[in-house]
XYZ file of C-alpha atoms in Angstrom:
459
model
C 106.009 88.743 39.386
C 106.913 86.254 36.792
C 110.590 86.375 35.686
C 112.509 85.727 32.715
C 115.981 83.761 32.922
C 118.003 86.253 32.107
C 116.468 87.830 35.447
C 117.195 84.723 37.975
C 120.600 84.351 36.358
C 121.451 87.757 36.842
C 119.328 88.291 40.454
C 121.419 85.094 41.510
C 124.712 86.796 40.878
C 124.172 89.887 42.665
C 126.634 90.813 45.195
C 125.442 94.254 45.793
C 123.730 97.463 44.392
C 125.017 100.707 43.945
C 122.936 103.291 44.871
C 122.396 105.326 41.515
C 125.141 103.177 40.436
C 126.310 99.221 38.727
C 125.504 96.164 40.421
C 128.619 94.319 42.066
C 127.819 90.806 40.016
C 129.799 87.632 40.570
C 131.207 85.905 38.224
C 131.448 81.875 37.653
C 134.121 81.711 35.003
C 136.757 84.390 33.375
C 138.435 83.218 30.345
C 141.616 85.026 29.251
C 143.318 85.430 25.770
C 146.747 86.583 24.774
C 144.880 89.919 22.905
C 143.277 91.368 26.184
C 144.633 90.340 29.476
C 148.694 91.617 29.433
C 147.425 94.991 31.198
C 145.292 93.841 33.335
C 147.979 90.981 35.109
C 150.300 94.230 34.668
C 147.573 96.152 37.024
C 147.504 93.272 39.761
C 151.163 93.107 39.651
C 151.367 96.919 40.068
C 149.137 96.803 43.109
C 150.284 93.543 44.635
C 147.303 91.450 43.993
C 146.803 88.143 43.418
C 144.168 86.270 41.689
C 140.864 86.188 44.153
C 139.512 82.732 42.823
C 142.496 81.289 40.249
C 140.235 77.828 40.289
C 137.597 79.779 37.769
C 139.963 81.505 35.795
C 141.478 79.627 32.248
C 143.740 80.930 30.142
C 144.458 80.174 26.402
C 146.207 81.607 23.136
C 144.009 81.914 19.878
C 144.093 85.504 18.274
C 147.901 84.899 17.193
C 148.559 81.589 17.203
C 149.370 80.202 13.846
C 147.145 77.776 12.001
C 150.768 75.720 11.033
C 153.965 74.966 12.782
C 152.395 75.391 16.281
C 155.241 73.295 17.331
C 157.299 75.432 16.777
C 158.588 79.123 17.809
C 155.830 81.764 16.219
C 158.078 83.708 13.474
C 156.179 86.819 14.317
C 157.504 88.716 16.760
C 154.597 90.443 18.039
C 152.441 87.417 18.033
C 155.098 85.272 19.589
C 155.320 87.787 22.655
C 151.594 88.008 23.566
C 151.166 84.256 23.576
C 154.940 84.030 25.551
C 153.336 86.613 27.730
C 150.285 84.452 28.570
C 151.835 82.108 29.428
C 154.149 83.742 31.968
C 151.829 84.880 33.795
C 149.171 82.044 33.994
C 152.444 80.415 35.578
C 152.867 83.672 37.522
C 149.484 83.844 39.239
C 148.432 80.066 39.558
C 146.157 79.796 36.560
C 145.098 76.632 34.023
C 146.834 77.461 30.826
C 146.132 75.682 27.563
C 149.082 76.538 25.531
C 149.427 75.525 21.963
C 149.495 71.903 21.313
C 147.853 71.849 24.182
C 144.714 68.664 23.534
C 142.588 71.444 25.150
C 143.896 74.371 23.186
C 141.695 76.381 20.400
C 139.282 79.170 20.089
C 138.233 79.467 23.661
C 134.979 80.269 23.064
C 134.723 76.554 21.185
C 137.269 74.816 23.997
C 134.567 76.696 26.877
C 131.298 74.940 25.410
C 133.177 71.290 24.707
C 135.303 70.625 27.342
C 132.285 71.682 29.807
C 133.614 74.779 31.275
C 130.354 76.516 30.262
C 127.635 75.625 32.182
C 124.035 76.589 32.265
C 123.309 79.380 35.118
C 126.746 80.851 35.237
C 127.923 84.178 34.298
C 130.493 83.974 32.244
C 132.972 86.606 31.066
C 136.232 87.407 28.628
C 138.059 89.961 26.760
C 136.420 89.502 23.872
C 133.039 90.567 22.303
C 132.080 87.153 21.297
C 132.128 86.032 24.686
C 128.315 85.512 23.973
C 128.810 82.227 22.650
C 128.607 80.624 25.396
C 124.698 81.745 26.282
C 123.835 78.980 23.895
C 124.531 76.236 27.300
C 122.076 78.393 29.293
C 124.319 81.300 30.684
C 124.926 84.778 31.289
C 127.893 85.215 29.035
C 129.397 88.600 27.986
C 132.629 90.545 26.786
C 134.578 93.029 29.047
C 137.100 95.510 28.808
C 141.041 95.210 29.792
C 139.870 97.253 33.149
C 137.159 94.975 34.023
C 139.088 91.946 33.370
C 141.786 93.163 36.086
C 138.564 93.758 38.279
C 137.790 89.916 37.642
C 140.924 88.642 38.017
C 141.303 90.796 41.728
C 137.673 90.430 43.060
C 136.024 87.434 40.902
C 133.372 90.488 40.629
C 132.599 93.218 38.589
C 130.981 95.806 38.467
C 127.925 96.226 35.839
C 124.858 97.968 34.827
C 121.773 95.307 33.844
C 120.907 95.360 30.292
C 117.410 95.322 29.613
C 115.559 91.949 28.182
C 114.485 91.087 24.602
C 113.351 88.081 23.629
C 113.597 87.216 19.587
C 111.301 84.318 18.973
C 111.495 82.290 15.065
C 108.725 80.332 14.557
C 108.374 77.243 12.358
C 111.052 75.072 10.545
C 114.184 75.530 8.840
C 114.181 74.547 5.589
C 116.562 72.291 4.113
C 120.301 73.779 3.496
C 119.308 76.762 6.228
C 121.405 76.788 9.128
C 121.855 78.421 12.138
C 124.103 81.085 10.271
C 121.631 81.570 8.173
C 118.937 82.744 10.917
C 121.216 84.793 12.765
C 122.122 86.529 9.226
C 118.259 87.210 8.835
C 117.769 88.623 12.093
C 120.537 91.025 11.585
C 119.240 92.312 8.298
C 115.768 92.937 9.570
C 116.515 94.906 12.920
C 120.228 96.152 12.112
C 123.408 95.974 13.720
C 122.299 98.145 16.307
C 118.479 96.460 16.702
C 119.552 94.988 19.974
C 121.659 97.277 21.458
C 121.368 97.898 25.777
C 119.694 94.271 25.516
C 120.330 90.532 26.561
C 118.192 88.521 24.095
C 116.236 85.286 24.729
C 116.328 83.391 21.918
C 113.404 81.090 21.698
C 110.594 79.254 19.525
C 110.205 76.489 17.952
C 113.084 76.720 14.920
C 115.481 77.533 17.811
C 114.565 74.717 19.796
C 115.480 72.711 16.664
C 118.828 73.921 16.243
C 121.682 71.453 17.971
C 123.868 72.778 20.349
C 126.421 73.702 17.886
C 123.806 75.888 16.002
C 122.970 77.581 19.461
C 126.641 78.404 19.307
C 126.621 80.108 16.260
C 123.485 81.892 17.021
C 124.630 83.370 20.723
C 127.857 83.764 19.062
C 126.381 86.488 16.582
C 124.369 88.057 18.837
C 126.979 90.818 19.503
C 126.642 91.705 15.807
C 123.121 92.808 16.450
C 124.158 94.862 19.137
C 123.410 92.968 22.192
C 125.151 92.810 25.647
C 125.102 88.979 24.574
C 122.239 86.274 23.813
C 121.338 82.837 25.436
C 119.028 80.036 25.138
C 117.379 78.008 27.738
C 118.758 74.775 28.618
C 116.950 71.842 27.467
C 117.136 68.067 27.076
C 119.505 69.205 23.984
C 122.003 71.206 26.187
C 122.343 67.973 28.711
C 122.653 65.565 25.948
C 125.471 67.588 24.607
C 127.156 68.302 28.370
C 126.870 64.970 29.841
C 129.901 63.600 30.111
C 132.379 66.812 29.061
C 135.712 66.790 30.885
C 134.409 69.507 33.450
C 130.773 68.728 33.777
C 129.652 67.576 36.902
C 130.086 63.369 36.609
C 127.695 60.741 38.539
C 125.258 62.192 41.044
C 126.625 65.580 41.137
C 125.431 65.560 37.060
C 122.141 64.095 38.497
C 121.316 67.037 40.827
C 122.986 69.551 38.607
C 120.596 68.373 35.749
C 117.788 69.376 37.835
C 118.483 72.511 39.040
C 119.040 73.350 35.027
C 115.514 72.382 34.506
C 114.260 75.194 36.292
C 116.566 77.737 34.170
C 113.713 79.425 31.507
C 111.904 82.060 31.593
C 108.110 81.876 33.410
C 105.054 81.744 31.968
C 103.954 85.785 31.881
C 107.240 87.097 32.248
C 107.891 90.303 30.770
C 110.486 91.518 28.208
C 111.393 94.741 27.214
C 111.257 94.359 23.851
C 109.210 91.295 21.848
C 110.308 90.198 18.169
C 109.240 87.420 16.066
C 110.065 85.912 12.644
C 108.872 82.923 10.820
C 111.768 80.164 9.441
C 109.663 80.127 6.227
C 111.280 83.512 5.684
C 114.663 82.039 5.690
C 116.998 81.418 3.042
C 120.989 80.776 2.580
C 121.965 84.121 3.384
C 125.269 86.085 2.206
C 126.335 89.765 2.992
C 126.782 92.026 0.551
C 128.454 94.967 2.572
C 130.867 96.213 5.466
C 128.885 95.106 8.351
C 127.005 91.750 9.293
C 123.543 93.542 8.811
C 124.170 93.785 5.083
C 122.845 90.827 4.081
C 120.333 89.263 1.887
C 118.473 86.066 0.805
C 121.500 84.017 -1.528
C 118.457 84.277 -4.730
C 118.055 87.851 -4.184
C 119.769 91.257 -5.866
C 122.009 93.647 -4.092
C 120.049 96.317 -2.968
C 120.165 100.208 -4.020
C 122.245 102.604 -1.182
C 120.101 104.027 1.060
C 122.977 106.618 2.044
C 126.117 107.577 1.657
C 127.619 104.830 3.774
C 125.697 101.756 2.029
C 127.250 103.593 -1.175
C 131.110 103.514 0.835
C 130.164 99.713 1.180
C 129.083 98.632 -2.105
C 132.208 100.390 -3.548
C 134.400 98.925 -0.840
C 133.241 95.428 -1.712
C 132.871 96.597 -6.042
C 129.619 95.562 -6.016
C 126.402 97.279 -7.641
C 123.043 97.644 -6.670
C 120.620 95.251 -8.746
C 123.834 92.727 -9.154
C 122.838 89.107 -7.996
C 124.961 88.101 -5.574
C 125.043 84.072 -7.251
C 128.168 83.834 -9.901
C 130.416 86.780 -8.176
C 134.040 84.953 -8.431
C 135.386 83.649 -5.195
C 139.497 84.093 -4.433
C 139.084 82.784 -0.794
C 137.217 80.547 1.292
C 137.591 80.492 4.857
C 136.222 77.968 6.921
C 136.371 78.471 11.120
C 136.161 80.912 14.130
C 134.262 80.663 17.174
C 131.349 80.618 14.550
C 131.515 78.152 12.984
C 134.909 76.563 13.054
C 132.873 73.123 15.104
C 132.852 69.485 14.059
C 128.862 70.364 12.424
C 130.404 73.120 9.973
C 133.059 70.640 8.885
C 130.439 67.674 8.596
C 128.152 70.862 6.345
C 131.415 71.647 4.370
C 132.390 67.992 3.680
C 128.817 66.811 2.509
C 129.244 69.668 -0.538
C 132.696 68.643 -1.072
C 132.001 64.991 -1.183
C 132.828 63.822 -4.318
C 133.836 67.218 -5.582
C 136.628 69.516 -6.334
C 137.600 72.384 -5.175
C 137.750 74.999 -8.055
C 140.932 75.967 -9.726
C 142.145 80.186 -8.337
C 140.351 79.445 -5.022
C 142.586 79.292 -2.102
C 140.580 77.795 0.738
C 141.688 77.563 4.549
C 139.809 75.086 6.797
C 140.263 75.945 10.337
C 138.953 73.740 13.061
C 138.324 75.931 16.195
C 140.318 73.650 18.416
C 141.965 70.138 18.921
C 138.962 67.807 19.778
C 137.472 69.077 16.831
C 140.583 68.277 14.571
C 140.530 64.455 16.342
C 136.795 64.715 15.314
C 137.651 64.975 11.803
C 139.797 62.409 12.230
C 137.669 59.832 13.651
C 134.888 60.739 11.320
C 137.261 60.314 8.092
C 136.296 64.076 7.316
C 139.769 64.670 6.719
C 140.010 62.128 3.601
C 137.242 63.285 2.386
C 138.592 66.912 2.142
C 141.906 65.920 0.938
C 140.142 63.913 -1.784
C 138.825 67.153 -2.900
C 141.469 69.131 -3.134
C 141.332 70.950 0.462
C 144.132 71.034 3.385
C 143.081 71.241 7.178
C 145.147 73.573 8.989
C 145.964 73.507 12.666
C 143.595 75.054 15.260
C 143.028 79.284 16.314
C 141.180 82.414 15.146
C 142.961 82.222 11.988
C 141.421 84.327 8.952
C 138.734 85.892 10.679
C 140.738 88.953 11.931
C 144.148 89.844 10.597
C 146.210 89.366 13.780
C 147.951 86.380 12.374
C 149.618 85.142 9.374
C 146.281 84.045 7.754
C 145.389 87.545 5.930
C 143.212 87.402 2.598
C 145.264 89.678 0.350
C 143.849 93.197 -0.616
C 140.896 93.263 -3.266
C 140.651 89.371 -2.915
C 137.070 88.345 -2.187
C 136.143 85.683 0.429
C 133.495 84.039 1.381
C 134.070 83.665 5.121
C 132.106 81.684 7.995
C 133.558 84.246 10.496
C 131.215 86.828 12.134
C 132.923 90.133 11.051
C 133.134 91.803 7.783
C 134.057 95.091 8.485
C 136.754 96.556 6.244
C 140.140 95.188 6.533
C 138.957 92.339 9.151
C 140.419 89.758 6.884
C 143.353 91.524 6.026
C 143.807 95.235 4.721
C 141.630 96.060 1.670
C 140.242 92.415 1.808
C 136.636 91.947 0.874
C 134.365 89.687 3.086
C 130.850 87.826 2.067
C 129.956 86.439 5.575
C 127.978 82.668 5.288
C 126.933 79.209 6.423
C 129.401 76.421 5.845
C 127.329 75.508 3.359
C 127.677 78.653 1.420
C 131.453 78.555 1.656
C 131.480 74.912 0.239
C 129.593 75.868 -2.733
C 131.496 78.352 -3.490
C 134.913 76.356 -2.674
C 134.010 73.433 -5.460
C 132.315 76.077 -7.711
C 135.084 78.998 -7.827
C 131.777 82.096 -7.194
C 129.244 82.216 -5.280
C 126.477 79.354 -5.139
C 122.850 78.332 -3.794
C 123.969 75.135 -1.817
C 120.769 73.708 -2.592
C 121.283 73.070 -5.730
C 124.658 70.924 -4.957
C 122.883 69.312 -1.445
């Protein structure tokens, strides 16, 4: 029977199965963040364990970092402990740690992908939804609980029901000014936020195949917001172009032979998926949410739509919206650019080709967030950051930042942003803070601009 990738990743991985039970799955790499992994050391210490495999397990503070002063002590004390508490015990249990100012500290699900941690074929897991990311190299890549990161950290195994497959194909081009944001934004308001839930999803087609590496990113990256166990794309000429050469990518012959096992990594002609789902990129403008929840979104020319219950009518009050509003001239407070998103040297090259020449508006505050070091020396290199400064924008130091209010970067209550984070639930910016999720595109209009703005008319 023909099989899809998602099936000889998985089947590959297979330690054991349960009878009327989880499969026993091994796992390639664990990543741990301050947020999620204090209990679970706490459990091995409790139980005398040590780390099975410490060799495929990395450690790294983002959640509470701060995006200033990182070299100095963190003034909050709760923040300061979990990322104190990482630390100890990385040093505790033999792990890599990439503390703050660490060249190789950041988001870890940006430091994963460009330092060549990721790799296509492994499973991959974290604490941490958005864990899903890193299917965009070609991998098996999901979030786990506190529980099953302790079972990771003891056995380098865990223990897992299989999803079931979907593949969501786009067909055509992108237009010009749509990004990868933009598509996964679409998806999510045609099947819902719970359209791919108990499912891995294939992304595929021809407008995927497009997208760079750092588009795959964002697009795997969302793919929890639709529900899904995670999402992945098949490794391709693209992928090896943009691994070749990574700190932890195999080097010299071993990259030869790794290369070509990769090749074989896609789904077979006549495999079969669960579920089948196609769109056309025609369909596909700059999109912006209007809501509480990432599937509450809409074409950027289009009106807010009537309620369809009483929740859509919670949201649109939450966010002091109506229904038949256009969602082009609302005023902007914030802008946030960053996150595991879309916090990558691409969103700041999107973000500076608006800016260019530009200003940013008077009343808007505006954080720009790269999601880790490299991509701060990036900027750098590329003279993105003059170009920002020239406009009136600051770039702050690397980590999660605005787009959850677990550091000092909280958009006040009732202030409106227009955020390239993945989350717009209420309070996830802050409490009471109001969140239009978008493209770095999007935000940059509405940065130099002061509300909210087609980008195509600026680009």
């Amino acid at each position: 029977m023909a099989k899809t990738l998602f099936d000889k990743i998985w089947d590959s991985h297979v330690v054991q199965i349960v009878d009327d039970g989880p499969t026993q799955l091994y796992i390639d790499r664990l990543y741990c963040h301050e947020v999620t992994s204090p209990q679970a050391f706490a459990g091995l210490r409790a139980r005398g364990l040590k780390c099975f495999r410490p060799e495929r397990i990395y450690c790294m503070p983002d959640h509470n970092t701060p995006t200033h002063d990182q070299d100095k002590p963190i003034e909050d004390p709760v923040s300061r402990k979990q990322v104190d508490t990482l630390a100890k015990n990385a040093a505790d249990f033999g792990l890599t740690h990439f503390g703050m100012m660490s060249p190789n500290n950041g988001i870890i699900h940006v430091v994963g992908p460009e330092t060549g941690l990721s790799l296509p074929g492994m499973t991959i897991v974290c604490g941490d939804s958005h864990t899903s990311t890193h299917g965009a190299v070609g991998a098996v890549a999901f979030g786990i609980g506190t529980s099953e990161v302790e079972m990771v950290l003891a056995s380098q195994c865990i223990l897992q029901a299989k999803p079931k497959s979907m593949r969501i194909t786009v067909d055509g081009q992108l237009a010009a000014g749509v990004t990868a944001k933009d598509v996964a934004l679409y998806i999510m308001s045609k099947i819902t936020t719970s359209g791919a839930t108990g499912y891995f999803v294939e992304y595929a087609g021809e407008a995927i195949r497009a997208l760079s590496m750092e588009g795959r990113l964002t697009l795997c990256n969302l793919s929890i917001e639709m529900g899904a166990r995670g999402g992945f794309i098949a490794p391709d000429e693209t992928t090896f172009a943009y691994l070749k050469g990574r700190p932890y990518a195999p080097q010299g012959a071993d990259w030869d032979r790794a290369v070509e096992r990769w090749k074989q990594l896609k789904s077979e002609p006549g495999a079969t998926f669960d579920k089948e789902v196609r769109f056309d990129a025609a369909d596909i403008e700059p999109m912006v949410t209007y809501g509480t929840n990432p599937g509450m979104g809409i074409g950027i020319t289009q009106r807010i739509p009537e309620p369809q219950n009483a929740s859509d009518a919670k949201a649109l009050a939450y966010m002091q919206f109506r229904a038949g509003d256009p969602m082009i001239g609302q005023p902007v407070d914030y802008v946030f650019l960053g996150a595991c998103t879309n916090g990558r040297i691409e969103d700041f090259r999107a973000f500076a080709s608006i800016a260019r020449g530009r200003h940013k508006a008077e009343g808007v505050t505006a954080w720009l967030v790269p999601g880790s070091w490299h991509v701060m020396e990036q900027i750098r290199q590329e003279g993105l950051d003059r170009v920002l400064e020239e406009a009136g924008f600051a770039i702050r130091q690397p980590g999660c930042s605005a787009c959850l209010a677990m550091n000092d970067d909280k958009i006040p209550a009732g202030k409106l942003a227009v955020s390239t984070s993945n989350r717009n639930f209420e309070g996830r910016q802050g409490p009471g803070a109001r969140t239009v999720l978008a493209s770095p595109l999007v935000a940059a209009a509405a940065a130099v601009t002061g509300v909210i703005t087609d980008p195509r008319t600026l680009l």
